[in-house]
């Protein structure tokens, strides 16, 4: 049952929702290691957790591919046909740090059905599998007009009085660039049940929603899928129009996450006793194959900034976050606000305040993370 599956996770996971099961690691464990141990990787589900027999599992490729075909796991693991792909990838939910937008919510509160994620809806793992491009090549390539790949997850959920599978799509250009993987191994272990066993997609540099778990069918289409998760959810609305007046066409489909970062220690309202330097740590990440190039910290609400020395950042990877640690100079006593800001390799940086990125879907809280603490020097 799903209860037993949840027990495979770390006992300190924060359970945001019981069904569908959603959970994130507690603050003190989010950046304990630069690679997230599997039991501590966050979980985002829209429906149940299917129980799939890997030996019976098949992946169907159809729609606008030249020769529709079915593959078993053994087919995909045949290295003579499919070279093994191994990548360190950060999966980040576009709802990460939503709690900060919820605290500024301007509506009545009756729409507050979104999971109140904090800074832990992000995780980094080494995935092993094959490039989806190579699998499509075994189907003779894309047929005339095929421009998007629709991914079907075997889990079901209830929406608009219908039971449906989890369905989203990504453009063929993303697949063609070898940035979409069919993965069966996570940090040296078979993919855990709750993370998509036996095979999931890992779409590098895109929001977690596109990395479909328990995939069993991939269909090539001329357009992005019209399924609700793609066309009605994960939209970035504007700030001006009330929630009830928003139409899906007014939202931008969220794909790559902008540069973002978070302070995992110290945490809000903590009394920190120190001798002129506050030990800080956290993560920084940028979507779309960009990586954190500089992390800055402020002890005065964002008026002055210290750069975290490069050697205090974990190794650079195209598709992964960097964890960081820094002893932040501070000679004041009393309530102070610690702020983090990241610059990625394209020199994108973060908005200063939550209200700068606030939106009606409560997605993409990419503003500078701020933590008020009591400094005792
Ligand atoms: N795949 C299926 N089949 N069903 C889902 O509900 N949720 C998506 C994605 N893939 C989802 C899914 C979302 S929104 C996120 S953020 C990631 O899975 C989370 O992956 P994880 O649970 O392995 O951390
Ligand atoms: Mo997500």
Coordinates of C-alpha atoms and ligand atoms in Angstrom, one line a residue:
X1 CA 0.0 0.0 0.0
X2 CA 1.0 3.6 -0.3
X3 CA 1.6 3.7 3.5
X4 CA 4.3 1.1 3.1
X5 CA 5.8 3.0 0.3
X6 CA 6.0 6.2 2.4
X7 CA 7.8 4.2 5.0
X8 CA 10.7 3.9 2.6
X9 CA 11.3 7.6 3.1
X10 CA 13.2 9.3 5.9
X11 CA 11.1 9.3 9.2
X12 CA 11.5 13.0 9.4
X13 CA 9.9 13.8 6.1
X14 CA 7.3 16.5 6.4
X15 CA 4.0 15.2 5.1
X16 CA 2.3 18.0 3.3
X17 CA -0.6 16.0 2.1
X18 CA -1.5 12.3 2.8
X19 CA -3.4 11.6 -0.4
X20 CA -2.2 12.2 -2.9
X21 CA 1.1 11.8 -1.0
X22 CA 3.3 14.9 -1.0
X23 CA 6.3 15.4 1.2
X24 CA 9.5 17.3 1.6
X25 CA 12.6 16.9 3.9
X26 CA 12.9 19.1 7.0
X27 CA 15.0 22.2 6.7
X28 CA 18.0 20.8 8.5
X29 CA 18.3 17.9 6.0
X30 CA 17.6 19.6 2.6
X31 CA 21.2 20.5 2.0
X32 CA 22.9 18.0 4.3
X33 CA 24.6 16.5 1.2
X34 CA 25.2 18.0 -2.3
X35 CA 23.4 14.8 -3.7
X36 CA 20.1 14.2 -2.0
X37 CA 19.9 10.7 -0.5
X38 CA 16.8 8.9 -2.0
X39 CA 14.9 8.7 1.3
X40 CA 15.2 12.5 1.6
X41 CA 14.2 13.4 -2.0
X42 CA 10.9 15.3 -2.0
X43 CA 7.8 13.7 -3.5
X44 CA 5.1 15.3 -5.5
X45 CA 2.1 13.2 -6.6
X46 CA -1.2 14.1 -8.2
X47 CA -2.8 10.7 -7.7
X48 CA -1.9 7.3 -6.4
X49 CA 1.3 5.3 -6.4
X50 CA 0.9 2.5 -9.0
X51 CA 2.3 -0.9 -8.3
X52 CA 4.1 -2.0 -11.5
X53 CA 5.8 -5.3 -12.3
X54 CA 9.1 -4.3 -14.0
X55 CA 9.2 -7.6 -16.0
X56 CA 5.7 -7.0 -17.4
X57 CA 6.2 -3.3 -18.0
X58 CA 6.2 -2.0 -21.5
X59 CA 6.6 1.4 -23.0
X60 CA 4.6 2.2 -26.1
X61 CA 5.8 4.9 -28.6
X62 CA 3.1 6.0 -31.0
X63 CA 1.5 9.0 -32.6
X64 CA 3.6 10.9 -35.1
X65 CA 6.7 8.6 -35.1
X66 CA 7.5 6.8 -38.2
X67 CA 7.2 3.2 -36.8
X68 CA 5.2 2.9 -33.6
X69 CA 6.8 0.4 -31.3
X70 CA 6.8 -1.1 -27.9
X71 CA 9.9 -1.6 -25.7
X72 CA 10.5 -3.7 -22.6
X73 CA 12.9 -2.7 -19.8
X74 CA 15.4 -5.2 -21.2
X75 CA 15.1 -3.6 -24.6
X76 CA 16.0 -0.2 -23.2
X77 CA 18.9 -1.6 -21.1
X78 CA 20.5 -3.3 -24.2
X79 CA 23.6 -1.1 -24.4
X80 CA 24.4 -2.3 -27.9
X81 CA 21.4 -0.3 -29.1
X82 CA 21.1 2.3 -26.4
X83 CA 24.2 3.9 -24.9
X84 CA 23.8 4.2 -21.1
X85 CA 23.2 7.8 -20.0
X86 CA 24.2 9.0 -16.6
X87 CA 23.5 12.5 -15.3
X88 CA 23.4 14.5 -12.1
X89 CA 20.0 16.3 -12.2
X90 CA 18.1 18.6 -9.9
X91 CA 14.4 18.2 -10.0
X92 CA 12.6 21.2 -8.7
X93 CA 8.8 21.6 -8.3
X94 CA 7.6 25.0 -9.6
X95 CA 5.7 25.2 -6.2
X96 CA 9.0 25.4 -4.2
X97 CA 8.8 28.0 -1.5
X98 CA 5.1 28.6 -2.3
X99 CA 4.5 29.1 1.5
X100 CA 6.0 32.6 1.1
X101 CA 3.4 33.5 -1.6
X102 CA 0.6 31.9 0.5
X103 CA 1.5 34.2 3.4
X104 CA 0.9 37.1 1.1
X105 CA -2.3 35.7 -0.4
X106 CA -4.7 38.4 -1.5
X107 CA -7.7 36.1 -2.2
X108 CA -10.4 34.8 0.1
X109 CA -8.5 31.6 0.9
X110 CA -11.1 29.2 -0.5
X111 CA -8.8 28.4 -3.4
X112 CA -5.9 27.4 -1.1
X113 CA -5.7 23.8 -2.3
X114 CA -2.1 24.1 -3.4
X115 CA 0.5 22.3 -1.4
X116 CA 2.3 24.7 1.0
X117 CA 5.8 23.8 -0.1
X118 CA 8.8 25.4 1.8
X119 CA 12.4 25.2 0.5
X120 CA 12.6 21.4 0.3
X121 CA 10.6 20.8 -2.9
X122 CA 13.9 20.3 -4.7
X123 CA 16.3 17.4 -4.9
X124 CA 19.4 16.3 -6.7
X125 CA 20.2 12.8 -7.8
X126 CA 22.3 10.8 -10.2
X127 CA 20.0 9.1 -12.7
X128 CA 20.9 6.3 -15.1
X129 CA 18.9 5.5 -18.2
X130 CA 18.8 6.2 -22.0
X131 CA 18.3 9.3 -24.0
X132 CA 14.7 9.5 -25.3
X133 CA 16.1 10.7 -28.6
X134 CA 17.7 7.3 -29.2
X135 CA 14.5 5.5 -28.4
X136 CA 12.6 7.6 -31.0
X137 CA 15.4 6.9 -33.5
X138 CA 14.6 3.2 -33.0
X139 CA 11.0 4.1 -34.1
X140 CA 12.4 5.5 -37.4
X141 CA 12.4 9.1 -36.0
X142 CA 9.6 11.6 -35.9
X143 CA 7.0 11.6 -38.6
X144 CA 6.0 14.6 -40.6
X145 CA 4.4 17.2 -38.3
X146 CA 5.5 15.6 -35.0
X147 CA 6.7 18.5 -32.7
X148 CA 5.9 17.5 -29.2
X149 CA 6.1 14.4 -27.0
X150 CA 3.2 13.6 -24.7
X151 CA 4.1 11.5 -21.6
X152 CA 1.6 9.2 -20.0
X153 CA 2.0 8.2 -16.3
X154 CA 0.2 5.1 -15.1
X155 CA -1.1 6.9 -12.0
X156 CA -4.7 8.2 -12.1
X157 CA -6.3 11.2 -10.6
X158 CA -9.7 12.7 -10.4
X159 CA -10.3 16.0 -12.3
X160 CA -13.4 17.6 -13.8
X161 CA -15.5 14.6 -12.9
X162 CA -13.2 12.3 -14.8
X163 CA -10.5 9.8 -13.8
X164 CA -7.4 10.4 -15.9
X165 CA -3.8 9.6 -16.2
X166 CA -1.1 12.1 -15.4
X167 CA -0.3 13.6 -18.8
X168 CA 2.1 16.4 -19.9
X169 CA 4.3 17.1 -22.9
X170 CA 7.7 18.6 -23.9
X171 CA 8.8 19.9 -27.3
X172 CA 10.7 17.6 -29.6
X173 CA 13.6 20.2 -29.7
X174 CA 14.2 19.4 -26.0
X175 CA 14.3 15.7 -26.7
X176 CA 16.5 16.1 -29.8
X177 CA 19.1 18.0 -27.7
X178 CA 19.5 14.8 -25.6
X179 CA 18.1 16.6 -22.6
X180 CA 15.3 14.1 -21.9
X181 CA 16.1 10.8 -20.3
X182 CA 14.2 7.6 -19.5
X183 CA 15.6 6.7 -16.2
X184 CA 15.5 3.4 -14.1
X185 CA 18.2 4.1 -11.6
X186 CA 18.4 6.8 -8.9
X187 CA 21.7 7.2 -6.9
X188 CA 22.8 3.7 -7.8
X189 CA 19.5 2.0 -6.8
X190 CA 16.5 0.9 -8.8
X191 CA 14.1 3.9 -9.0
X192 CA 12.1 3.8 -5.8
X193 CA 8.4 3.0 -6.2
X194 CA 7.3 6.4 -5.1
X195 CA 9.7 8.1 -7.7
X196 CA 8.3 6.2 -10.7
X197 CA 9.4 2.6 -10.6
X198 CA 10.3 1.0 -13.0
X199 CA 10.9 3.9 -15.4
X200 CA 10.4 7.7 -15.2
X201 CA 11.3 10.6 -17.4
X202 CA 14.0 13.1 -16.3
X203 CA 13.6 16.3 -18.2
X204 CA 16.8 18.2 -17.4
X205 CA 16.4 21.9 -16.6
X206 CA 12.6 21.9 -16.7
X207 CA 10.2 22.0 -13.8
X208 CA 9.5 18.7 -12.1
X209 CA 6.0 18.5 -13.5
X210 CA 7.5 17.4 -16.9
X211 CA 9.5 14.5 -15.4
X212 CA 6.7 12.0 -15.6
X213 CA 6.9 9.0 -13.2
X214 CA 5.5 5.5 -14.0
X215 CA 5.6 6.3 -17.8
X216 CA 4.0 3.7 -20.0
X217 CA 3.2 5.5 -23.2
X218 CA 4.8 8.3 -25.2
X219 CA 2.8 9.9 -28.1
X220 CA 4.2 12.3 -30.7
X221 CA 1.9 15.2 -31.4
X222 CA 1.9 18.3 -33.6
X223 CA 1.1 20.6 -30.5
X224 CA 1.6 20.5 -26.8
X225 CA -0.9 18.1 -25.1
X226 CA -4.3 19.6 -24.3
X227 CA -4.4 17.5 -21.1
X228 CA -5.3 19.6 -18.0
X229 CA -1.9 19.3 -16.2
X230 CA -0.2 20.9 -19.2
X231 CA -2.9 23.3 -20.4
X232 CA -4.6 24.4 -17.2
X233 CA -2.1 23.9 -14.4
X234 CA 1.6 25.0 -14.1
X235 CA 0.7 28.3 -15.6
X236 CA 2.4 31.6 -14.6
X237 CA -0.5 34.1 -14.4
X238 CA -0.1 37.8 -14.1
X239 CA -0.7 39.8 -10.9
X240 CA -3.4 42.1 -12.0
X241 CA -6.4 39.9 -12.6
X242 CA -8.3 38.1 -9.9
X243 CA -8.0 34.3 -9.7
X244 CA -11.6 33.7 -10.8
X245 CA -11.0 35.9 -14.0
X246 CA -7.9 34.1 -15.1
X247 CA -8.2 32.0 -18.3
X248 CA -5.5 29.4 -19.2
X249 CA -4.6 31.4 -22.3
X250 CA -3.5 34.3 -20.0
X251 CA -0.9 32.1 -18.3
X252 CA 2.5 31.2 -19.5
X253 CA 3.3 27.4 -19.5
X254 CA 6.1 27.1 -17.0
X255 CA 9.1 25.1 -18.4
X256 CA 12.5 26.4 -17.2
X257 CA 12.8 27.6 -13.6
X258 CA 14.5 31.0 -13.2
X259 CA 17.5 31.3 -11.0
X260 CA 16.7 30.8 -7.3
X261 CA 18.2 30.1 -3.9
X262 CA 17.4 29.4 -0.3
X263 CA 18.8 29.7 3.2
X264 CA 18.5 26.3 5.0
X265 CA 20.3 27.4 8.1
X266 CA 19.8 29.4 10.3
X267 CA 16.0 29.4 10.2
X268 CA 13.4 32.0 11.0
X269 CA 13.1 33.2 14.6
X270 CA 16.2 31.3 15.7
X271 CA 18.3 32.9 18.4
X272 CA 21.8 32.7 17.0
X273 CA 24.7 33.1 19.4
X274 CA 27.9 33.8 17.5
X275 CA 31.2 35.6 17.6
X276 CA 30.9 38.0 14.7
X277 CA 30.1 35.4 12.1
X278 CA 26.8 33.6 11.5
X279 CA 27.2 30.1 10.0
X280 CA 24.8 29.9 7.0
X281 CA 24.1 27.2 4.4
X282 CA 21.7 26.6 1.6
X283 CA 21.2 25.8 -2.1
X284 CA 21.1 27.7 -5.4
X285 CA 19.8 26.5 -8.7
X286 CA 18.9 27.8 -12.1
X287 CA 16.8 26.0 -14.8
X288 CA 17.4 25.5 -18.5
X289 CA 21.0 24.3 -18.2
X290 CA 22.2 27.4 -16.5
X291 CA 24.1 27.0 -13.2
X292 CA 24.7 29.2 -10.1
X293 CA 27.9 31.2 -10.7
X294 CA 27.8 33.5 -7.6
X295 CA 25.9 33.4 -4.3
X296 CA 25.7 36.5 -2.1
X297 CA 24.5 36.9 1.4
X298 CA 23.3 39.9 3.3
X299 CA 22.9 40.4 7.1
X300 CA 21.1 43.7 6.8
X301 CA 18.0 42.9 4.7
X302 CA 19.7 43.3 1.4
X303 CA 21.5 46.6 1.6
X304 CA 25.0 45.2 1.6
X305 CA 26.2 41.8 0.2
X306 CA 29.0 39.4 0.8
X307 CA 30.0 37.0 -2.0
X308 CA 30.3 33.4 -0.9
X309 CA 33.8 32.3 -1.9
X310 CA 33.8 29.8 -4.8
X311 CA 35.3 27.1 -2.8
X312 CA 32.3 27.2 -0.4
X313 CA 30.0 26.2 -3.3
X314 CA 29.6 22.5 -4.3
X315 CA 30.8 21.4 -7.7
X316 CA 29.4 23.0 -10.8
X317 CA 27.1 20.9 -13.0
X318 CA 25.0 21.9 -16.0
X319 CA 21.8 20.4 -14.7
X320 CA 22.2 20.5 -10.9
X321 CA 22.0 22.9 -8.0
X322 CA 25.0 24.0 -5.9
X323 CA 24.9 23.8 -2.2
X324 CA 26.9 26.5 -0.3
X325 CA 28.1 27.3 3.2
X326 CA 29.4 30.6 4.5
X327 CA 30.2 32.3 7.8
X328 CA 28.4 35.6 7.3
X329 CA 30.1 38.6 9.1
X330 CA 27.6 40.3 11.4
X331 CA 28.4 42.7 14.3
X332 CA 24.9 43.7 15.3
X333 CA 22.7 42.3 18.0
X334 CA 18.9 41.9 17.9
X335 CA 16.6 41.1 15.1
X336 CA 18.3 41.0 11.7
X337 CA 17.3 39.8 8.3
X338 CA 19.5 37.4 6.4
X339 CA 19.0 37.4 2.6
X340 CA 20.5 35.2 -0.1
X341 CA 20.8 36.1 -3.8
X342 CA 22.2 34.0 -6.7
X343 CA 23.5 35.0 -10.1
X344 CA 23.6 32.3 -12.7
X345 CA 26.1 32.0 -15.6
X346 CA 23.9 34.2 -17.8
X347 CA 24.0 36.8 -15.0
X348 CA 20.3 36.4 -14.3
X349 CA 19.5 37.2 -10.7
X350 CA 16.5 37.1 -8.4
X351 CA 13.8 39.7 -7.6
X352 CA 14.4 41.2 -4.2
X353 CA 10.9 40.7 -2.6
X354 CA 8.2 38.0 -2.8
X355 CA 5.7 40.6 -4.1
X356 CA 7.9 41.0 -7.2
X357 CA 7.2 37.5 -8.4
X358 CA 3.8 36.9 -6.8
X359 CA 1.2 35.4 -9.1
X360 CA -2.2 33.8 -9.0
X361 CA -1.0 30.3 -9.4
X362 CA 1.4 30.6 -6.5
X363 CA 4.2 29.2 -8.7
X364 CA 7.9 30.1 -9.1
X365 CA 8.7 31.8 -5.9
X366 CA 12.1 32.9 -7.1
X367 CA 12.5 36.1 -5.1
X368 CA 15.4 36.4 -2.6
X369 CA 14.9 34.1 0.4
X370 CA 14.8 36.2 3.6
X371 CA 15.1 34.8 7.1
X372 CA 14.7 37.0 10.3
X373 CA 16.8 35.8 13.2
X374 CA 17.8 37.2 16.6
X375 CA 21.5 37.8 16.6
X376 CA 23.4 37.6 19.9
X377 CA 27.0 38.6 19.4
Ligands
LIG1 N1 4.5 12.0 -12.7 C1 3.3 11.3 -12.5 N2 3.1 10.2 -13.2 N3 2.4 11.8 -11.6 C2 2.6 13.0 -10.9 O1 1.8 13.4 -10.1 N4 4.2 14.8 -10.5 C3 5.2 15.7 -11.2 C4 6.4 14.9 -11.6 N5 6.0 13.7 -12.3 C5 3.9 13.7 -11.1 C6 4.8 13.1 -12.0 C7 5.6 16.8 -10.4 S1 4.6 18.2 -10.3 C8 6.9 16.9 -9.8 S2 7.5 18.3 -9.1 C9 7.8 15.7 -9.9 O2 7.2 14.6 -10.5 C10 8.3 15.3 -8.6 O3 9.1 14.2 -8.7 P1 9.5 13.3 -7.4 O4 8.2 13.0 -6.7 O5 10.2 12.2 -7.8 O6 10.3 14.2 -6.5
LIG2 MO1 5.7 19.9 -9.3

